[in-house]
mmCIF file of C-alpha atoms in Angstrom:
data_model
loop_
_atom_site.group_PDB
_atom_site.id
_atom_site.type_symbol
_atom_site.label_atom_id
_atom_site.label_comp_id
_atom_site.label_asym_id
_atom_site.label_seq_id
_atom_site.Cartn_x
_atom_site.Cartn_y
_atom_site.Cartn_z
ATOM 1 C CA MET A 1 -9.682 -44.489 121.342
ATOM 2 C CA VAL A 2 -12.324 -44.598 124.016
ATOM 3 C CA LEU A 3 -12.623 -41.738 126.462
ATOM 4 C CA VAL A 4 -13.489 -42.886 129.985
ATOM 5 C CA VAL A 5 -15.191 -40.258 132.088
ATOM 6 C CA PRO A 6 -14.912 -40.978 135.826
ATOM 7 C CA VAL A 7 -18.268 -41.068 137.514
ATOM 8 C CA GLU A 8 -18.530 -39.190 140.806
ATOM 9 C CA LYS A 9 -18.975 -41.703 143.563
ATOM 10 C CA LYS A 10 -20.552 -40.812 146.852
ATOM 11 C CA LEU A 11 -18.506 -41.295 149.973
ATOM 12 C CA MET A 12 -20.660 -44.193 151.131
ATOM 13 C CA ASP A 13 -20.041 -46.012 147.842
ATOM 14 C CA VAL A 14 -16.257 -45.833 148.160
ATOM 15 C CA LYS A 15 -14.401 -48.855 149.545
ATOM 16 C CA ILE A 16 -11.781 -48.263 152.205
ATOM 17 C CA LYS A 17 -8.966 -49.361 149.938
ATOM 18 C CA ASP A 18 -10.028 -46.797 147.311
ATOM 19 C CA LEU A 19 -10.514 -43.958 149.807
ATOM 20 C CA PRO A 20 -7.124 -42.205 149.294
ATOM 21 C CA ASN A 21 -7.588 -42.147 145.497
ATOM 22 C CA TRP A 22 -11.180 -40.865 145.946
ATOM 23 C CA ILE A 23 -9.999 -38.069 148.230
ATOM 24 C CA LEU A 24 -7.362 -37.021 145.724
ATOM 25 C CA THR A 25 -9.958 -36.791 142.920
ATOM 26 C CA GLN A 26 -12.141 -34.371 144.889
ATOM 27 C CA GLY A 27 -11.838 -30.674 144.069
ATOM 28 C CA PHE A 28 -10.121 -28.726 146.854
ATOM 29 C CA THR A 29 -10.324 -25.428 145.009
ATOM 30 C CA PRO A 30 -12.402 -22.690 146.582
ATOM 31 C CA LYS A 31 -15.103 -23.268 144.003
ATOM 32 C CA GLY A 32 -15.118 -27.034 144.590
ATOM 33 C CA THR A 33 -15.207 -26.579 148.351
ATOM 34 C CA MET A 34 -18.120 -24.097 148.057
ATOM 35 C CA ARG A 35 -19.934 -26.550 145.826
ATOM 36 C CA ALA A 36 -19.513 -29.329 148.359
ATOM 37 C CA PHE A 37 -20.924 -27.133 151.173
ATOM 38 C CA GLN A 38 -23.829 -26.115 148.909
ATOM 39 C CA ARG A 39 -24.615 -29.767 148.085
ATOM 40 C CA GLY A 40 -24.534 -30.648 151.800
ATOM 41 C CA TYR A 41 -26.818 -27.699 152.656
ATOM 42 C CA TYR A 42 -29.315 -28.610 150.001
ATOM 43 C CA GLN A 43 -29.336 -32.303 151.004
ATOM 44 C CA TYR A 44 -30.025 -31.285 154.623
ATOM 45 C CA ASP A 45 -32.632 -28.762 153.566
ATOM 46 C CA ASN A 46 -34.471 -31.281 151.396
ATOM 47 C CA LYS A 47 -34.286 -34.058 154.013
ATOM 48 C CA TYR A 48 -35.325 -32.170 157.143
ATOM 49 C CA VAL A 49 -36.802 -28.782 156.281
ATOM 50 C CA ASN A 50 -38.719 -29.191 153.032
ATOM 51 C CA ILE A 51 -40.854 -32.108 154.163
ATOM 52 C CA ASN A 52 -44.427 -32.202 152.925
ATOM 53 C CA LYS A 53 -45.599 -34.079 155.982
ATOM 54 C CA GLY A 54 -45.365 -30.988 158.154
ATOM 55 C CA SER A 55 -42.597 -32.314 160.408
ATOM 56 C CA THR A 56 -40.787 -29.810 162.562
ATOM 57 C CA LEU A 57 -37.730 -31.970 162.992
ATOM 58 C CA GLY A 58 -35.426 -29.858 160.776
ATOM 59 C CA VAL A 59 -36.422 -26.588 162.336
ATOM 60 C CA SER A 60 -36.092 -27.963 165.874
ATOM 61 C CA MET A 61 -32.610 -29.341 165.074
ATOM 62 C CA VAL A 62 -31.476 -25.941 163.862
ATOM 63 C CA LEU A 63 -32.939 -24.216 166.950
ATOM 64 C CA ALA A 64 -31.294 -26.751 169.256
ATOM 65 C CA ALA A 65 -27.923 -26.213 167.535
ATOM 66 C CA ASP A 66 -28.410 -22.480 167.914
ATOM 67 C CA VAL A 67 -29.128 -22.728 171.618
ATOM 68 C CA LEU A 68 -26.121 -24.991 172.171
ATOM 69 C CA PHE A 69 -23.826 -22.667 170.220
ATOM 70 C CA ASN A 70 -24.982 -19.563 172.093
ATOM 71 C CA TYR A 71 -24.594 -21.362 175.426
ATOM 72 C CA CYS A 72 -21.024 -22.350 174.522
ATOM 73 C CA VAL A 73 -20.202 -18.823 173.459
ATOM 74 C CA SER A 74 -21.478 -17.203 176.706
ATOM 75 C CA TYR A 75 -20.395 -20.031 179.106
ATOM 76 C CA LYS A 76 -17.601 -18.013 180.786
ATOM 77 C CA GLU A 77 -19.906 -15.066 181.432
ATOM 78 C CA LEU A 78 -22.648 -17.345 182.829
ATOM 79 C CA LYS A 79 -20.174 -19.175 185.053
ATOM 80 C CA ARG A 80 -18.756 -15.885 186.454
ATOM 81 C CA GLU A 81 -22.289 -14.575 187.077
ATOM 82 C CA GLN A 82 -23.246 -17.789 188.931
ATOM 83 C CA LEU A 83 -20.139 -17.608 191.148
ATOM 84 C CA ARG A 84 -20.884 -13.931 191.922
ATOM 85 C CA LYS A 85 -24.481 -14.746 192.832
ATOM 86 C CA ASN A 86 -23.570 -17.639 195.206
ATOM 87 C CA HIS A 87 -20.650 -15.956 197.010
#
């Protein structure tokens, strides 16, 4: 009897017809979800932040996302302040 161990395929290697089966094989437990987020973080970190060429692309992307997030959070307050100033 031969034991076949399924090899983890990346999302980009999965064909559309095999996508539902691939999704069902993924681990949706808390530990599996945490592992997926960790993998994604490390991939981003290695691709954009830990670059030996001295590129600031990764850091600037994080800063831009932070500025956008803070603007979205304080939008109502900024809008009310602008209306108060103009009227």
